[in-house]
Short mmCIF file of C-alpha atoms and ligand atoms in Angstrom, two decimals:
data_model
loop_
_atom_site.label_atom_id
_atom_site.label_comp_id
_atom_site.label_asym_id
_atom_site.label_seq_id
_atom_site.Cartn_x
_atom_site.Cartn_y
_atom_site.Cartn_z
CA MET A 1021 -9.86 17.44 -3.50
CA LEU A 1022 -7.84 15.85 -6.12
CA ILE A 1023 -7.51 15.56 -9.82
CA LEU A 1024 -6.77 11.78 -9.71
CA GLY A 1025 -10.43 10.73 -10.62
CA THR A 1026 -11.06 8.87 -7.69
CA ALA A 1027 -13.38 11.22 -5.88
CA SER A 1028 -16.27 9.87 -8.59
CA LEU A 1029 -15.75 6.46 -7.30
CA SER A 1030 -18.53 6.21 -4.82
CA PRO A 1031 -17.54 2.67 -3.39
CA CYS A 1032 -14.49 4.23 -2.63
CA VAL A 1033 -14.77 6.07 0.89
CA SER A 1034 -13.15 8.65 2.34
CA PHE A 1035 -11.20 8.47 5.70
CA PRO A 1036 -12.46 8.54 8.01
CA PRO A 1037 -15.90 7.85 6.17
CA SER A 1038 -19.36 9.26 6.61
CA PRO A 1039 -22.23 7.23 7.54
CA LYS A 1040 -23.55 8.58 4.34
CA PHE A 1041 -21.09 6.51 2.04
CA PRO A 1042 -20.79 3.42 4.25
CA HIS A 1043 -18.14 1.12 3.12
CA PRO A 1044 -19.30 -2.08 0.81
CA ASN A 1045 -17.01 -4.48 2.84
CA PRO A 1046 -19.18 -4.66 6.16
CA ASN A 1047 -16.35 -5.41 8.44
CA LEU A 1048 -14.17 -2.78 7.07
CA ASN A 1049 -17.38 -0.51 7.35
CA HIS A 1050 -17.76 -0.86 11.18
CA PHE A 1051 -14.38 -0.14 11.55
CA LEU A 1052 -13.96 3.32 9.48
CA LEU A 1053 -17.44 4.53 10.68
CA SER A 1054 -16.06 4.65 14.30
CA HIS A 1055 -12.49 5.94 13.46
CA PRO A 1056 -11.01 8.05 14.97
CA SER A 1057 -12.27 6.64 18.28
CA PHE A 1058 -11.76 3.30 17.16
CA THR A 1059 -10.41 0.77 19.39
CA PRO A 1060 -10.37 -2.73 18.29
CA ILE A 1061 -9.98 -4.68 20.94
CA SER A 1062 -12.86 -2.91 22.77
CA LEU A 1063 -14.94 -3.01 19.46
CA HIS A 1064 -14.27 -6.57 19.21
CA PRO A 1065 -13.77 -8.16 22.44
CA ILE A 1066 -12.29 -11.90 21.97
CA GLN A 1067 -15.32 -14.04 22.76
CA PHE A 1068 -15.02 -17.94 21.85
CA PRO A 1069 -18.08 -18.92 20.13
CA SER A 1070 -20.39 -21.18 22.41
CA ARG A 1071 -19.77 -24.04 19.96
CA SER A 1072 -15.97 -24.20 21.19
CA LYS A 1073 -16.96 -24.28 24.71
CA ARG A 1074 -19.25 -27.06 24.24
CA LEU A 1075 -16.22 -28.78 22.53
CA LEU A 1076 -13.76 -28.13 25.71
CA SER A 1077 -14.04 -29.74 29.13
CA PRO A 1078 -15.01 -27.80 32.14
CA ASN A 1079 -11.28 -27.47 33.22
CA ALA A 1080 -9.83 -26.92 30.00
CA PRO A 1081 -7.95 -23.43 29.44
CA ASN A 1082 -9.73 -21.25 27.05
CA PHE A 1083 -6.28 -20.37 25.24
CA ILE A 1084 -6.51 -23.83 23.65
CA VAL A 1085 -8.63 -22.22 20.87
CA ALA A 1086 -6.51 -19.04 20.60
CA ALA A 1087 -3.20 -21.20 20.15
CA SER A 1088 -4.56 -23.31 17.39
CA ALA A 1089 -5.97 -20.59 15.17
CA LYS A 1090 -3.03 -18.91 13.16
CA ALA A 1091 -3.90 -16.09 10.87
CA GLU A 1092 -2.33 -15.91 7.28
CA PRO A 1093 0.14 -13.36 6.84
CA LEU A 1094 -1.11 -9.86 5.73
CA LYS A 1095 -1.63 -8.98 2.37
CA VAL A 1096 -1.43 -5.03 1.52
CA ILE A 1097 -1.64 -3.14 -1.65
CA ILE A 1098 -0.49 0.61 -1.32
CA SER A 1099 -1.65 2.81 -4.45
CA GLY A 1100 -1.59 6.63 -5.24
CA ALA A 1101 -0.20 9.29 -7.40
CA PRO A 1102 3.26 9.80 -8.14
CA ALA A 1103 4.79 11.17 -5.20
CA SER A 1104 1.80 10.33 -3.12
CA GLY A 1105 3.79 8.97 -0.42
CA LYS A 1106 3.92 5.43 -1.09
CA GLY A 1107 7.51 4.56 -0.65
CA THR A 1108 7.65 6.62 2.53
CA GLN A 1109 4.46 4.99 4.15
CA CYS A 1110 5.67 1.53 3.03
CA GLU A 1111 9.00 2.18 5.43
CA LEU A 1112 6.89 2.81 8.44
CA ILE A 1113 4.40 0.06 7.64
CA THR A 1114 7.26 -2.39 7.38
CA GLN A 1115 8.89 -1.13 10.54
CA LYS A 1116 5.39 -1.82 12.48
CA TYR A 1117 4.28 -5.16 10.39
CA GLY A 1118 7.38 -6.89 9.14
CA LEU A 1119 5.61 -7.39 5.87
CA VAL A 1120 8.07 -7.84 2.46
CA HIS A 1121 7.71 -4.33 0.70
CA ILE A 1122 7.70 -5.14 -2.84
CA SER A 1123 7.82 -2.04 -5.40
CA ALA A 1124 7.28 -2.29 -9.06
CA GLY A 1125 9.35 0.68 -9.44
CA ASP A 1126 12.09 -0.42 -7.41
CA LEU A 1127 12.45 -3.81 -9.39
CA LEU A 1128 12.35 -2.00 -12.38
CA ARG A 1129 15.14 0.49 -11.67
CA ALA A 1130 17.22 -2.83 -10.21
CA GLU A 1131 16.76 -4.08 -13.51
CA VAL A 1132 17.76 -0.95 -15.33
CA ALA A 1133 20.82 -0.54 -13.04
CA ALA A 1134 21.78 -4.24 -14.02
CA ALA A 1135 21.38 -3.48 -17.70
CA SER A 1136 19.23 -6.63 -18.27
CA GLU A 1137 17.37 -6.95 -21.50
CA ASN A 1138 13.95 -6.32 -19.58
CA GLY A 1139 15.85 -3.29 -18.12
CA LYS A 1140 16.88 -1.56 -21.36
CA LEU A 1141 13.20 -2.11 -22.69
CA ALA A 1142 11.91 -0.93 -19.27
CA LYS A 1143 14.23 2.07 -19.45
CA GLU A 1144 12.66 3.41 -22.69
CA TYR A 1145 9.38 3.51 -21.19
CA MET A 1146 10.44 5.01 -17.68
CA GLU A 1147 12.06 7.75 -19.65
CA LYS A 1148 8.93 8.48 -21.41
CA GLU A 1149 6.95 8.33 -17.99
CA GLN A 1150 4.82 5.57 -19.58
CA LEU A 1151 4.02 2.27 -18.07
CA VAL A 1152 6.47 -0.39 -18.73
CA PRO A 1153 4.96 -3.14 -20.64
CA ASN A 1154 2.96 -6.21 -18.80
CA GLU A 1155 5.23 -8.81 -20.36
CA ILE A 1156 8.03 -7.25 -18.16
CA VAL A 1157 6.37 -6.13 -15.07
CA VAL A 1158 3.35 -8.60 -14.76
CA MET A 1159 5.85 -11.75 -14.35
CA MET A 1160 8.25 -9.90 -12.30
CA VAL A 1161 5.81 -8.91 -9.75
CA LYS A 1162 4.05 -12.18 -9.68
CA GLU A 1163 7.89 -13.93 -8.98
CA ARG A 1164 8.35 -11.59 -6.25
CA LEU A 1165 5.23 -12.19 -4.27
CA LEU A 1166 5.54 -15.97 -4.65
CA GLN A 1167 9.00 -16.11 -3.19
CA LEU A 1168 9.16 -17.59 0.56
CA ASP A 1169 9.49 -14.61 2.15
CA SER A 1170 6.51 -12.95 0.98
CA GLN A 1171 4.33 -16.04 1.58
CA GLN A 1172 5.76 -16.34 5.17
CA LYS A 1173 5.87 -12.57 6.57
CA GLY A 1174 2.70 -11.33 4.11
CA TRP A 1175 3.65 -8.49 1.61
CA LEU A 1176 3.09 -4.86 0.94
CA LEU A 1177 2.81 -4.18 -2.87
CA ASP A 1178 3.76 -0.60 -4.04
CA GLY A 1179 3.07 0.99 -7.27
CA TYR A 1180 1.49 -2.33 -8.60
CA PRO A 1181 -1.09 -2.94 -10.52
CA ARG A 1182 -1.23 0.38 -12.41
CA SER A 1183 -3.90 -1.13 -15.06
CA SER A 1184 -6.90 -3.66 -15.14
CA SER A 1185 -4.94 -5.78 -17.02
CA GLN A 1186 -2.28 -6.04 -14.10
CA ALA A 1187 -4.88 -6.48 -11.73
CA ALA A 1188 -6.45 -9.31 -13.55
CA GLY A 1189 -2.66 -10.77 -13.91
CA LEU A 1190 -2.98 -11.13 -10.16
CA GLU A 1191 -6.44 -12.15 -10.01
CA ASP A 1192 -5.67 -14.87 -12.50
CA TYR A 1193 -3.36 -16.31 -10.00
CA GLY A 1194 -5.67 -16.15 -6.96
CA ILE A 1195 -3.37 -13.38 -5.83
CA ARG A 1196 -5.57 -11.01 -3.65
CA PRO A 1197 -4.74 -8.31 -1.04
CA ASP A 1198 -6.70 -7.94 2.28
CA VAL A 1199 -6.94 -4.40 1.63
CA PHE A 1200 -6.03 -1.93 -0.82
CA ILE A 1201 -5.00 1.52 0.67
CA LEU A 1202 -5.57 4.63 -1.64
CA LEU A 1203 -3.37 7.54 -0.75
CA ASP A 1204 -5.36 10.84 -1.42
CA VAL A 1205 -3.17 13.93 -2.43
CA SER A 1206 -3.90 17.02 -4.12
CA GLU A 1207 -1.99 17.69 -7.42
CA ASP A 1208 0.09 20.80 -6.14
CA ILE A 1209 1.36 18.85 -3.26
CA LEU A 1210 2.35 16.32 -5.42
CA VAL A 1211 4.52 18.49 -7.48
CA GLU A 1212 6.36 19.69 -4.50
CA ARG A 1213 7.07 16.58 -2.92
CA VAL A 1214 8.38 15.37 -6.31
CA VAL A 1215 10.84 18.42 -6.61
CA GLY A 1216 12.16 18.01 -3.29
CA ARG A 1217 12.74 14.41 -2.91
CA ARG A 1218 16.22 12.99 -2.56
CA LEU A 1219 17.26 9.42 -2.41
CA ASP A 1220 20.14 7.98 -0.14
CA PRO A 1221 21.81 5.54 -2.25
CA LEU A 1222 23.53 3.96 0.64
CA THR A 1223 20.47 2.93 2.48
CA GLY A 1224 17.85 3.65 0.21
CA LYS A 1225 15.97 6.01 2.34
CA ILE A 1226 13.76 8.71 1.21
CA TYR A 1227 14.36 12.54 2.01
CA HIS A 1228 12.77 15.68 1.14
CA LEU A 1229 14.65 18.85 1.17
CA VAL A 1230 11.77 20.64 3.28
CA TYR A 1231 9.72 17.58 4.65
CA SER A 1232 12.06 15.19 5.52
CA PRO A 1233 15.72 16.77 5.40
CA PRO A 1234 18.97 14.62 6.18
CA LYS A 1235 20.12 14.40 9.57
CA ASN A 1236 23.76 15.28 8.88
CA ASP A 1237 26.14 16.65 6.13
CA GLU A 1238 27.38 13.44 5.52
CA ILE A 1239 24.33 12.02 4.52
CA ALA A 1240 23.42 15.00 2.68
CA SER A 1241 26.52 15.04 0.54
CA ARG A 1242 25.58 11.62 -1.24
CA LEU A 1243 22.00 12.16 -1.81
CA THR A 1244 20.99 11.52 -5.31
CA GLN A 1245 17.68 12.67 -7.39
CA ARG A 1246 15.63 10.72 -9.67
CA PHE A 1247 15.80 11.17 -13.17
CA ASP A 1248 11.89 11.64 -13.33
CA ASP A 1249 11.56 13.86 -10.64
CA THR A 1250 10.85 17.43 -12.17
CA GLU A 1251 7.87 18.88 -12.40
CA GLU A 1252 7.33 18.46 -16.23
CA LYS A 1253 7.73 14.74 -15.98
CA VAL A 1254 5.71 14.02 -12.70
CA LYS A 1255 3.05 15.98 -14.86
CA LEU A 1256 3.13 13.48 -17.79
CA ARG A 1257 3.21 10.45 -14.61
CA LEU A 1258 -0.09 12.04 -13.50
CA CYS A 1259 -1.63 11.95 -16.94
CA THR A 1260 -0.48 7.95 -16.76
CA HIS A 1261 -1.94 7.82 -13.59
CA HIS A 1262 -5.28 9.67 -14.38
CA GLU A 1263 -5.97 7.09 -17.32
CA ASN A 1264 -5.80 4.05 -15.30
CA VAL A 1265 -6.72 4.93 -11.82
CA ASP A 1266 -10.42 4.31 -12.11
CA ASP A 1267 -10.06 0.75 -13.65
CA VAL A 1268 -7.54 -0.31 -11.07
CA LEU A 1269 -9.82 0.79 -8.23
CA SER A 1270 -12.98 -0.90 -9.73
CA VAL A 1271 -11.41 -4.11 -9.14
CA TYR A 1272 -10.70 -3.31 -5.44
CA LYS A 1273 -13.62 -1.36 -4.42
CA ASP A 1274 -14.96 -3.82 -1.46
CA ILE A 1275 -11.52 -3.64 0.26
CA THR A 1276 -10.13 0.07 -0.58
CA VAL A 1277 -9.41 2.61 2.17
CA LYS A 1278 -9.14 5.91 1.08
CA VAL A 1279 -6.50 7.74 3.43
CA ASN A 1280 -6.08 11.53 3.41
CA GLY A 1281 -2.62 11.73 2.21
CA ASN A 1282 -2.08 15.56 2.55
CA LEU A 1283 -1.38 15.22 5.92
CA THR A 1284 2.31 14.74 7.52
CA LYS A 1285 3.74 11.49 7.19
CA GLU A 1286 2.69 10.79 11.04
CA ASN A 1287 -0.52 11.46 10.38
CA VAL A 1288 -0.77 9.72 7.03
CA PHE A 1289 0.66 6.78 8.97
CA ALA A 1290 -1.97 6.71 11.93
CA GLN A 1291 -4.80 6.40 9.46
CA ILE A 1292 -3.05 3.47 7.55
CA ASP A 1293 -2.09 2.05 11.10
CA ALA A 1294 -5.76 2.07 12.30
CA ALA A 1295 -6.95 0.32 8.95
CA LEU A 1296 -4.53 -2.26 9.13
CA THR A 1297 -4.90 -2.99 12.92
CA HIS A 1298 -8.70 -3.41 12.21
CA VAL A 1299 -7.92 -5.72 9.36
CA VAL A 1300 -5.49 -7.91 11.72
CA GLU A 1301 -8.06 -8.18 14.70
CA GLN A 1302 -10.66 -9.09 12.18
CA ARG A 1303 -8.59 -12.03 10.46
CA LYS A 1304 -7.61 -13.17 14.12
CA MET A 1305 -11.32 -13.40 15.04
CA ASN A 1306 -12.46 -15.05 11.71
CA SER A 1307 -9.25 -17.66 12.72
CA ARG A 1308 -10.52 -18.30 16.04
CA SER A 1309 -14.06 -18.83 14.45
CA VAL A 1310 -12.72 -21.29 12.01
CA ALA A 1311 -10.44 -22.99 14.35
CA ALA A 1312 -13.72 -23.16 16.91
P1 LIG B 36 7.55 4.39 -9.41
O1 LIG B 36 9.07 4.16 -8.75
O2 LIG B 36 6.57 3.50 -8.74
O3 LIG B 36 7.18 5.97 -8.93
P2 LIG B 36 5.60 6.27 -8.63
O4 LIG B 36 4.39 5.83 -8.40
O5 LIG B 36 5.79 7.65 -9.57
O6 LIG B 36 6.15 6.73 -7.12
P3 LIG B 36 6.96 7.30 -6.76
O7 LIG B 36 8.20 6.72 -6.15
O8 LIG B 36 7.56 8.76 -7.26
O9 LIG B 36 6.36 8.16 -5.15
P4 LIG B 36 5.75 7.76 -3.80
O10 LIG B 36 4.26 7.88 -4.05
O11 LIG B 36 6.66 6.69 -3.25
O12 LIG B 36 6.23 8.80 -3.00
P5 LIG B 36 7.52 9.10 -2.10
O13 LIG B 36 7.04 8.13 -0.80
O14 LIG B 36 8.94 8.61 -2.57
O15 LIG B 36 7.24 4.28 -10.53
C1 LIG B 36 8.34 5.21 -11.83
C2 LIG B 36 8.30 4.49 -12.91
O16 LIG B 36 8.44 3.12 -13.02
C3 LIG B 36 6.98 4.89 -13.43
O17 LIG B 36 6.83 5.55 -14.33
C4 LIG B 36 6.58 3.49 -14.88
O18 LIG B 36 7.17 3.92 -15.70
C5 LIG B 36 7.46 2.54 -14.10
N1 LIG B 36 6.61 1.66 -13.29
C6 LIG B 36 6.49 1.49 -11.94
N2 LIG B 36 5.37 0.50 -11.42
C7 LIG B 36 4.85 0.01 -12.75
C8 LIG B 36 3.77 -1.09 -12.96
N3 LIG B 36 3.18 -1.55 -12.10
N4 LIG B 36 3.71 -0.98 -14.68
C9 LIG B 36 4.53 -0.51 -15.53
N5 LIG B 36 4.81 0.50 -15.32
C10 LIG B 36 5.38 0.62 -13.56
O19 LIG B 36 7.27 11.02 -1.72
C11 LIG B 36 7.86 11.54 -2.41
C12 LIG B 36 8.38 12.74 -1.73
O20 LIG B 36 7.68 13.30 -0.75
C13 LIG B 36 9.70 12.42 -0.98
O21 LIG B 36 10.74 13.20 -0.86
C14 LIG B 36 9.10 12.23 0.64
O22 LIG B 36 10.20 12.51 1.86
C15 LIG B 36 7.93 13.34 0.84
N6 LIG B 36 6.85 12.67 1.38
C16 LIG B 36 6.26 11.89 1.60
N7 LIG B 36 5.08 11.57 2.47
C17 LIG B 36 5.10 12.83 2.70
C18 LIG B 36 3.92 13.82 3.77
N8 LIG B 36 3.20 12.98 4.21
N9 LIG B 36 4.51 14.76 3.90
C19 LIG B 36 5.51 15.57 3.04
N10 LIG B 36 6.26 14.98 2.38
C20 LIG B 36 6.33 13.67 2.22
#
């Protein structure tokens, strides 16, 4: 198992979890312990609370309660070591759930490309495989989270927070996710993924020369490699990750779902999808209860 420093965190459950290590959030725990045969609808049949029935006239249709209940948009943080597959999973999650993908790394790379003052400073740290100072990152991410599209569609935050002070930066603004997904990947696989990663500058799509090769020569000819995608550099990024990961996990331990990220991207997504489906169903149930 992994050398990410997460294994010792007892509140962080494996996926699927064991009854020995129940999830601290009873709602998620109910779901996690029932995986893989989990079917959200059958586990949580939609029942109107008795109080709502009393409020409705005998002829009133049941859908009145459901129609008045609207869950808030979903808020998700995805975390994991460098090259654990965060960006790859974000593509699949946004396709299905329509969330706004906010990648701290992408926001920083955009600043670097624009040669802004922040970008010039960020570049120095990124080249050393260190965290960019909070003065730059925290406001940048907060501002993006508070934009209208993120508020309306919900958000999927990738690569942030990476330290307890960054987590505090969100908590101070009352910004808290519904679920914190942790991709758990062994170190040898991380290195293999970094070295083979390629990016399509035209579409932003992530490829891997072995696991996710481009479909034709035209795409293959325009692929680029990130400057930090070498074995030597990823090992430095891993050190930075190990130094901070436990602090971040402690902030979100009650909503953490640990996913086995060593599998194929489809199998990793299946675990994430099951967890998100459960959260969505749970929130619908809660909204109905409030509306009733
Ligand atoms: P960032 O860009 O966030 O890099 P990272 O965390 O190192 O993560 P990566 O983008 O490298 O990997 P990923 O997990 O998205 O994996 P991917 O899906 O691409 O950050 C870069 C730098 O910016 C940091 O070092 C830091 O300096 C700075 N920074 C960022 N956030 C910051 C913050 N909050 N505070 C301060 N500084 C910050 O997958 C990798 C490869 O594997 C791909 O080729 C993919 O095709 C393949 N792959 C993915 N999943 C699978 C699978 N299941 N099976 C087989 N192959 C797979």
